[in-house]
PDB file of C-alpha atoms in Angstrom:
ATOM      1  CA  UNK A   1     -62.984 -42.209  51.572  1.00  0.00           C
ATOM      2  CA  UNK A   2     -66.658 -42.624  50.545  1.00  0.00           C
ATOM      3  CA  UNK A   3     -68.090 -40.461  53.337  1.00  0.00           C
ATOM      4  CA  UNK A   4     -68.822 -36.841  52.459  1.00  0.00           C
ATOM      5  CA  UNK A   5     -69.791 -34.009  54.755  1.00  0.00           C
ATOM      6  CA  UNK A   6     -73.121 -32.196  54.460  1.00  0.00           C
ATOM      7  CA  UNK A   7     -74.418 -29.251  56.474  1.00  0.00           C
ATOM      8  CA  UNK A   8     -76.396 -31.392  58.921  1.00  0.00           C
ATOM      9  CA  UNK A   9     -74.925 -34.878  58.464  1.00  0.00           C
ATOM     10  CA  UNK A  10     -72.261 -37.085  56.940  1.00  0.00           C
ATOM     11  CA  UNK A  11     -73.272 -39.019  53.833  1.00  0.00           C
ATOM     12  CA  UNK A  12     -72.086 -42.530  52.953  1.00  0.00           C
ATOM     13  CA  UNK A  13     -71.420 -42.390  49.221  1.00  0.00           C
ATOM     14  CA  UNK A  14     -69.996 -45.883  48.654  1.00  0.00           C
ATOM     15  CA  UNK A  15     -71.285 -47.202  45.313  1.00  0.00           C
ATOM     16  CA  UNK A  16     -72.541 -50.466  46.842  1.00  0.00           C
ATOM     17  CA  UNK A  17     -74.428 -48.552  49.535  1.00  0.00           C
ATOM     18  CA  UNK A  18     -76.168 -46.432  46.902  1.00  0.00           C
ATOM     19  CA  UNK A  19     -76.904 -49.486  44.752  1.00  0.00           C
ATOM     20  CA  UNK A  20     -78.369 -51.407  47.705  1.00  0.00           C
ATOM     21  CA  UNK A  21     -80.496 -48.456  48.814  1.00  0.00           C
ATOM     22  CA  UNK A  22     -81.881 -48.079  45.293  1.00  0.00           C
ATOM     23  CA  UNK A  23     -83.010 -51.707  45.379  1.00  0.00           C
ATOM     24  CA  UNK A  24     -84.574 -51.201  48.807  1.00  0.00           C
ATOM     25  CA  UNK A  25     -86.544 -48.201  47.568  1.00  0.00           C
ATOM     26  CA  UNK A  26     -88.237 -50.146  44.780  1.00  0.00           C
ATOM     27  CA  UNK A  27     -91.822 -51.177  45.491  1.00  0.00           C
ATOM     28  CA  UNK A  28     -91.069 -54.338  43.485  1.00  0.00           C
ATOM     29  CA  UNK A  29     -88.542 -55.562  46.069  1.00  0.00           C
ATOM     30  CA  UNK A  30     -90.312 -58.290  48.059  1.00  0.00           C
ATOM     31  CA  UNK A  31     -89.863 -59.166  51.720  1.00  0.00           C
ATOM     32  CA  UNK A  32     -86.907 -61.553  51.643  1.00  0.00           C
ATOM     33  CA  UNK A  33     -84.898 -59.378  49.245  1.00  0.00           C
ATOM     34  CA  UNK A  34     -85.780 -56.285  51.280  1.00  0.00           C
ATOM     35  CA  UNK A  35     -84.641 -57.843  54.542  1.00  0.00           C
ATOM     36  CA  UNK A  36     -81.423 -59.149  52.978  1.00  0.00           C
ATOM     37  CA  UNK A  37     -80.849 -55.708  51.475  1.00  0.00           C
ATOM     38  CA  UNK A  38     -81.045 -54.097  54.910  1.00  0.00           C
ATOM     39  CA  UNK A  39     -78.525 -56.638  56.214  1.00  0.00           C
ATOM     40  CA  UNK A  40     -76.184 -55.887  53.319  1.00  0.00           C
ATOM     41  CA  UNK A  41     -76.552 -52.138  53.785  1.00  0.00           C
ATOM     42  CA  UNK A  42     -75.816 -52.443  57.503  1.00  0.00           C
ATOM     43  CA  UNK A  43     -72.624 -54.364  56.746  1.00  0.00           C
ATOM     44  CA  UNK A  44     -71.467 -51.749  54.226  1.00  0.00           C
ATOM     45  CA  UNK A  45     -72.213 -48.942  56.679  1.00  0.00           C
ATOM     46  CA  UNK A  46     -70.284 -50.774  59.380  1.00  0.00           C
ATOM     47  CA  UNK A  47     -67.203 -51.012  57.206  1.00  0.00           C
ATOM     48  CA  UNK A  48     -67.508 -47.326  56.333  1.00  0.00           C
ATOM     49  CA  UNK A  49     -67.680 -46.427  60.032  1.00  0.00           C
ATOM     50  CA  UNK A  50     -64.508 -48.430  60.627  1.00  0.00           C
ATOM     51  CA  UNK A  51     -62.768 -46.675  57.746  1.00  0.00           C
ATOM     52  CA  UNK A  52     -64.002 -43.191  58.582  1.00  0.00           C
ATOM     53  CA  UNK A  53     -64.246 -43.004  62.368  1.00  0.00           C
ATOM     54  CA  UNK A  54     -61.841 -45.511  63.889  1.00  0.00           C
ATOM     55  CA  UNK A  55     -58.084 -45.236  64.281  1.00  0.00           C
ATOM     56  CA  UNK A  56     -55.472 -47.825  63.385  1.00  0.00           C
ATOM     57  CA  UNK A  57     -52.179 -48.755  64.974  1.00  0.00           C
ATOM     58  CA  UNK A  58     -49.005 -50.352  63.681  1.00  0.00           C
ATOM     59  CA  UNK A  59     -48.121 -53.776  65.038  1.00  0.00           C
ATOM     60  CA  UNK A  60     -45.232 -56.167  64.604  1.00  0.00           C
ATOM     61  CA  UNK A  61     -46.134 -59.385  62.759  1.00  0.00           C
ATOM     62  CA  UNK A  62     -44.125 -62.547  62.264  1.00  0.00           C
ATOM     63  CA  UNK A  63     -45.049 -64.073  58.897  1.00  0.00           C
ATOM     64  CA  UNK A  64     -43.876 -67.604  57.905  1.00  0.00           C
ATOM     65  CA  UNK A  65     -40.915 -65.930  56.171  1.00  0.00           C
ATOM     66  CA  UNK A  66     -39.985 -62.752  58.030  1.00  0.00           C
ATOM     67  CA  UNK A  67     -40.956 -60.151  60.590  1.00  0.00           C
ATOM     68  CA  UNK A  68     -42.903 -57.214  59.202  1.00  0.00           C
ATOM     69  CA  UNK A  69     -45.136 -54.344  60.276  1.00  0.00           C
ATOM     70  CA  UNK A  70     -48.900 -54.496  59.901  1.00  0.00           C
ATOM     71  CA  UNK A  71     -51.831 -52.275  60.735  1.00  0.00           C
ATOM     72  CA  UNK A  72     -54.750 -53.103  63.043  1.00  0.00           C
ATOM     73  CA  UNK A  73     -57.996 -51.261  63.791  1.00  0.00           C
ATOM     74  CA  UNK A  74     -58.160 -49.920  67.345  1.00  0.00           C
ATOM     75  CA  UNK A  75     -61.294 -50.066  69.458  1.00  0.00           C
ATOM     76  CA  UNK A  76     -63.172 -52.923  67.767  1.00  0.00           C
ATOM     77  CA  UNK A  77     -63.852 -54.420  71.196  1.00  0.00           C
ATOM     78  CA  UNK A  78     -65.207 -51.080  72.469  1.00  0.00           C
ATOM     79  CA  UNK A  79     -68.330 -50.804  70.332  1.00  0.00           C
ATOM     80  CA  UNK A  80     -71.946 -50.620  71.494  1.00  0.00           C
ATOM     81  CA  UNK A  81     -74.725 -51.056  68.922  1.00  0.00           C
ATOM     82  CA  UNK A  82     -78.240 -49.994  69.896  1.00  0.00           C
ATOM     83  CA  UNK A  83     -81.042 -51.628  67.915  1.00  0.00           C
ATOM     84  CA  UNK A  84     -84.157 -49.445  67.666  1.00  0.00           C
ATOM     85  CA  UNK A  85     -86.807 -52.152  67.406  1.00  0.00           C
ATOM     86  CA  UNK A  86     -88.094 -53.450  65.147  1.00  0.00           C
ATOM     87  CA  UNK A  87     -87.083 -52.076  61.752  1.00  0.00           C
ATOM     88  CA  UNK A  88     -83.412 -51.879  62.721  1.00  0.00           C
ATOM     89  CA  UNK A  89     -83.081 -55.618  63.429  1.00  0.00           C
ATOM     90  CA  UNK A  90     -81.835 -56.684  59.947  1.00  0.00           C
ATOM     91  CA  UNK A  91     -79.856 -53.433  59.668  1.00  0.00           C
ATOM     92  CA  UNK A  92     -78.075 -54.282  62.931  1.00  0.00           C
ATOM     93  CA  UNK A  93     -77.519 -57.860  61.750  1.00  0.00           C
ATOM     94  CA  UNK A  94     -75.400 -56.365  58.991  1.00  0.00           C
ATOM     95  CA  UNK A  95     -73.552 -54.057  61.374  1.00  0.00           C
ATOM     96  CA  UNK A  96     -72.609 -57.068  63.486  1.00  0.00           C
ATOM     97  CA  UNK A  97     -70.782 -58.561  60.516  1.00  0.00           C
ATOM     98  CA  UNK A  98     -68.453 -55.556  60.728  1.00  0.00           C
ATOM     99  CA  UNK A  99     -68.441 -55.462  64.557  1.00  0.00           C
ATOM    100  CA  UNK A 100     -68.857 -59.112  65.642  1.00  0.00           C
ATOM    101  CA  UNK A 101     -67.699 -58.424  69.214  1.00  0.00           C
ATOM    102  CA  UNK A 102     -69.910 -55.392  69.799  1.00  0.00           C
ATOM    103  CA  UNK A 103     -72.034 -55.094  72.899  1.00  0.00           C
ATOM    104  CA  UNK A 104     -75.691 -54.841  71.973  1.00  0.00           C
ATOM    105  CA  UNK A 105     -78.630 -52.933  73.361  1.00  0.00           C
ATOM    106  CA  UNK A 106     -82.271 -52.818  72.295  1.00  0.00           C
ATOM    107  CA  UNK A 107     -84.933 -50.166  72.677  1.00  0.00           C
ATOM    108  CA  UNK A 108     -88.530 -50.671  71.585  1.00  0.00           C
ATOM    109  CA  UNK A 109     -89.785 -47.219  70.592  1.00  0.00           C
ATOM    110  CA  UNK A 110     -92.851 -46.291  68.597  1.00  0.00           C
ATOM    111  CA  UNK A 111     -94.790 -43.271  67.398  1.00  0.00           C
ATOM    112  CA  UNK A 112     -98.250 -42.492  68.692  1.00  0.00           C
ATOM    113  CA  UNK A 113     -99.780 -42.310  65.226  1.00  0.00           C
ATOM    114  CA  UNK A 114    -103.302 -41.647  66.531  1.00  0.00           C
ATOM    115  CA  UNK A 115    -102.261 -38.485  68.339  1.00  0.00           C
ATOM    116  CA  UNK A 116    -100.375 -37.327  65.268  1.00  0.00           C
ATOM    117  CA  UNK A 117     -97.733 -34.653  64.852  1.00  0.00           C
ATOM    118  CA  UNK A 118     -97.507 -31.448  66.841  1.00  0.00           C
ATOM    119  CA  UNK A 119     -94.966 -28.907  65.622  1.00  0.00           C
ATOM    120  CA  UNK A 120     -93.397 -31.601  63.468  1.00  0.00           C
ATOM    121  CA  UNK A 121     -92.982 -34.129  66.291  1.00  0.00           C
ATOM    122  CA  UNK A 122     -94.749 -37.296  67.400  1.00  0.00           C
ATOM    123  CA  UNK A 123     -95.255 -38.484  70.977  1.00  0.00           C
ATOM    124  CA  UNK A 124     -93.020 -41.530  71.458  1.00  0.00           C
ATOM    125  CA  UNK A 125     -93.671 -44.510  73.711  1.00  0.00           C
ATOM    126  CA  UNK A 126     -90.855 -46.696  75.011  1.00  0.00           C
ATOM    127  CA  UNK A 127     -92.058 -50.232  75.693  1.00  0.00           C
ATOM    128  CA  UNK A 128     -88.793 -52.002  76.477  1.00  0.00           C
ATOM    129  CA  UNK A 129     -85.170 -51.048  77.102  1.00  0.00           C
ATOM    130  CA  UNK A 130     -82.128 -53.244  77.660  1.00  0.00           C
ATOM    131  CA  UNK A 131     -78.767 -51.524  77.346  1.00  0.00           C
ATOM    132  CA  UNK A 132     -75.218 -52.619  78.153  1.00  0.00           C
ATOM    133  CA  UNK A 133     -72.924 -50.510  80.268  1.00  0.00           C
ATOM    134  CA  UNK A 134     -71.365 -47.672  78.272  1.00  0.00           C
ATOM    135  CA  UNK A 135     -67.805 -46.550  78.992  1.00  0.00           C
ATOM    136  CA  UNK A 136     -65.912 -43.401  77.933  1.00  0.00           C
ATOM    137  CA  UNK A 137     -63.834 -45.511  75.511  1.00  0.00           C
ATOM    138  CA  UNK A 138     -66.842 -46.819  73.592  1.00  0.00           C
ATOM    139  CA  UNK A 139     -68.051 -46.060  70.096  1.00  0.00           C
ATOM    140  CA  UNK A 140     -71.850 -46.094  70.384  1.00  0.00           C
ATOM    141  CA  UNK A 141     -73.851 -46.655  67.183  1.00  0.00           C
ATOM    142  CA  UNK A 142     -77.603 -46.064  67.421  1.00  0.00           C
ATOM    143  CA  UNK A 143     -79.144 -47.648  64.326  1.00  0.00           C
ATOM    144  CA  UNK A 144     -82.554 -47.023  62.780  1.00  0.00           C
ATOM    145  CA  UNK A 145     -83.106 -47.314  59.006  1.00  0.00           C
ATOM    146  CA  UNK A 146     -85.451 -44.311  58.919  1.00  0.00           C
ATOM    147  CA  UNK A 147     -84.761 -40.916  60.481  1.00  0.00           C
ATOM    148  CA  UNK A 148     -87.944 -38.984  59.712  1.00  0.00           C
ATOM    149  CA  UNK A 149     -89.100 -36.338  62.210  1.00  0.00           C
ATOM    150  CA  UNK A 150     -86.324 -37.276  64.637  1.00  0.00           C
ATOM    151  CA  UNK A 151     -88.882 -37.761  67.445  1.00  0.00           C
ATOM    152  CA  UNK A 152     -88.047 -41.434  67.960  1.00  0.00           C
ATOM    153  CA  UNK A 153     -84.291 -40.935  67.735  1.00  0.00           C
ATOM    154  CA  UNK A 154     -84.284 -38.053  70.235  1.00  0.00           C
ATOM    155  CA  UNK A 155     -86.251 -40.144  72.731  1.00  0.00           C
ATOM    156  CA  UNK A 156     -83.943 -43.121  72.187  1.00  0.00           C
ATOM    157  CA  UNK A 157     -80.817 -40.997  72.662  1.00  0.00           C
ATOM    158  CA  UNK A 158     -82.202 -39.625  75.929  1.00  0.00           C
ATOM    159  CA  UNK A 159     -82.486 -43.201  77.222  1.00  0.00           C
ATOM    160  CA  UNK A 160     -79.087 -44.265  75.873  1.00  0.00           C
ATOM    161  CA  UNK A 161     -77.226 -41.337  77.416  1.00  0.00           C
ATOM    162  CA  UNK A 162     -79.095 -41.210  80.738  1.00  0.00           C
ATOM    163  CA  UNK A 163     -76.678 -41.908  83.597  1.00  0.00           C
ATOM    164  CA  UNK A 164     -73.958 -42.925  81.117  1.00  0.00           C
ATOM    165  CA  UNK A 165     -70.552 -41.272  80.624  1.00  0.00           C
ATOM    166  CA  UNK A 166     -69.972 -39.484  77.347  1.00  0.00           C
ATOM    167  CA  UNK A 167     -68.732 -42.119  74.865  1.00  0.00           C
ATOM    168  CA  UNK A 168     -65.711 -41.441  72.700  1.00  0.00           C
ATOM    169  CA  UNK A 169     -67.927 -41.543  69.600  1.00  0.00           C
ATOM    170  CA  UNK A 170     -71.710 -41.312  69.356  1.00  0.00           C
ATOM    171  CA  UNK A 171     -73.016 -42.184  65.889  1.00  0.00           C
ATOM    172  CA  UNK A 172     -76.626 -42.002  64.739  1.00  0.00           C
ATOM    173  CA  UNK A 173     -76.875 -44.258  61.691  1.00  0.00           C
ATOM    174  CA  UNK A 174     -79.764 -44.358  59.218  1.00  0.00           C
ATOM    175  CA  UNK A 175     -80.384 -45.530  55.673  1.00  0.00           C
ATOM    176  CA  UNK A 176     -82.601 -42.604  54.680  1.00  0.00           C
ATOM    177  CA  UNK A 177     -83.138 -39.335  56.524  1.00  0.00           C
ATOM    178  CA  UNK A 178     -85.349 -36.284  56.215  1.00  0.00           C
ATOM    179  CA  UNK A 179     -83.827 -32.814  56.636  1.00  0.00           C
ATOM    180  CA  UNK A 180     -86.265 -32.028  59.487  1.00  0.00           C
ATOM    181  CA  UNK A 181     -85.167 -35.029  61.511  1.00  0.00           C
ATOM    182  CA  UNK A 182     -81.477 -34.397  60.992  1.00  0.00           C
ATOM    183  CA  UNK A 183     -81.862 -30.812  62.155  1.00  0.00           C
ATOM    184  CA  UNK A 184     -83.896 -31.812  65.209  1.00  0.00           C
ATOM    185  CA  UNK A 185     -81.471 -34.508  66.355  1.00  0.00           C
ATOM    186  CA  UNK A 186     -78.452 -32.324  65.565  1.00  0.00           C
ATOM    187  CA  UNK A 187     -79.811 -29.424  67.623  1.00  0.00           C
ATOM    188  CA  UNK A 188     -80.714 -31.554  70.647  1.00  0.00           C
ATOM    189  CA  UNK A 189     -77.637 -33.783  70.537  1.00  0.00           C
ATOM    190  CA  UNK A 190     -74.779 -31.792  68.998  1.00  0.00           C
ATOM    191  CA  UNK A 191     -72.310 -34.376  70.290  1.00  0.00           C
ATOM    192  CA  UNK A 192     -73.750 -37.006  67.943  1.00  0.00           C
ATOM    193  CA  UNK A 193     -72.330 -37.677  64.488  1.00  0.00           C
ATOM    194  CA  UNK A 194     -75.258 -38.104  62.098  1.00  0.00           C
ATOM    195  CA  UNK A 195     -74.470 -40.633  59.376  1.00  0.00           C
ATOM    196  CA  UNK A 196     -76.853 -41.614  56.578  1.00  0.00           C
ATOM    197  CA  UNK A 197     -76.859 -43.088  53.089  1.00  0.00           C
ATOM    198  CA  UNK A 198     -79.380 -40.567  51.730  1.00  0.00           C
ATOM    199  CA  UNK A 199     -80.872 -37.229  52.719  1.00  0.00           C
ATOM    200  CA  UNK A 200     -84.283 -37.342  51.090  1.00  0.00           C
ATOM    201  CA  UNK A 201     -86.470 -34.459  49.932  1.00  0.00           C
ATOM    202  CA  UNK A 202     -89.051 -33.935  52.657  1.00  0.00           C
ATOM    203  CA  UNK A 203     -91.664 -35.305  55.036  1.00  0.00           C
ATOM    204  CA  UNK A 204     -95.284 -35.653  53.935  1.00  0.00           C
ATOM    205  CA  UNK A 205     -98.250 -34.517  56.024  1.00  0.00           C
ATOM    206  CA  UNK A 206     -98.177 -37.831  57.937  1.00  0.00           C
ATOM    207  CA  UNK A 207     -94.508 -37.564  58.840  1.00  0.00           C
ATOM    208  CA  UNK A 208     -93.238 -40.137  56.314  1.00  0.00           C
ATOM    209  CA  UNK A 209     -90.031 -39.633  54.340  1.00  0.00           C
ATOM    210  CA  UNK A 210     -90.461 -38.797  50.649  1.00  0.00           C
ATOM    211  CA  UNK A 211     -89.334 -40.459  48.425  1.00  0.00           C
ATOM    212  CA  UNK A 212     -88.231 -42.798  51.234  1.00  0.00           C
ATOM    213  CA  UNK A 213     -88.659 -46.549  51.022  1.00  0.00           C
ATOM    214  CA  UNK A 214     -91.983 -47.097  52.747  1.00  0.00           C
ATOM    215  CA  UNK A 215     -92.342 -48.596  56.234  1.00  0.00           C
ATOM    216  CA  UNK A 216     -89.087 -50.518  56.674  1.00  0.00           C
ATOM    217  CA  UNK A 217     -90.452 -52.655  59.501  1.00  0.00           C
ATOM    218  CA  UNK A 218     -93.570 -53.695  57.617  1.00  0.00           C
ATOM    219  CA  UNK A 219     -91.605 -54.463  54.462  1.00  0.00           C
ATOM    220  CA  UNK A 220     -88.927 -56.481  56.306  1.00  0.00           C
ATOM    221  CA  UNK A 221     -91.363 -58.496  58.416  1.00  0.00           C
ATOM    222  CA  UNK A 222     -94.386 -58.542  56.045  1.00  0.00           C
ATOM    223  CA  UNK A 223     -96.763 -57.174  58.631  1.00  0.00           C
ATOM    224  CA  UNK A 224     -98.816 -55.112  56.213  1.00  0.00           C
TER     225      UNK A 224
END
């Protein structure tokens, strides 16, 4: 199974995931290819979540020729995907190809860049939240392509879990992550499974992931 365990996270090692991320990292990848790459990466990650985190069950099947036993994935109707606006939108589009019946939530969360970092964290503003009801049987996937300081993700998780029962699985999914952010989210939300395609080297003085892939939202939507 192409998911390997690290000290602070689980790493998706599927060859297509690594290939797609390498293309996303390149400064030569223009907007349309970048956005399509995020969609493709989200789909691959979704399939890896199914393979690595979800159970199957045996079922009886009548083929045109005989009765046989098949295998079906359990819980595909009990999935909640939370889109951390805006960079996660194409990433979530890919996830929905793996989980077409998932309930969806959105949270608009942003750093206060002018205030800057204090003790490695940014102040986070939440402008809009719309979440479906979460049940104890659900697999909740909170998706954001970049997990840098972990400030945004911690704030988002607080909103997702407020007044909600503990879901069966809570997955924080990112394309690239910084060690600082993984540690921060892991310490504050030990119940969450942290899943990423790459654990990058470090954060720079402005809180950006190095080597990273730049600002995923700006590159996907050509806003800079």
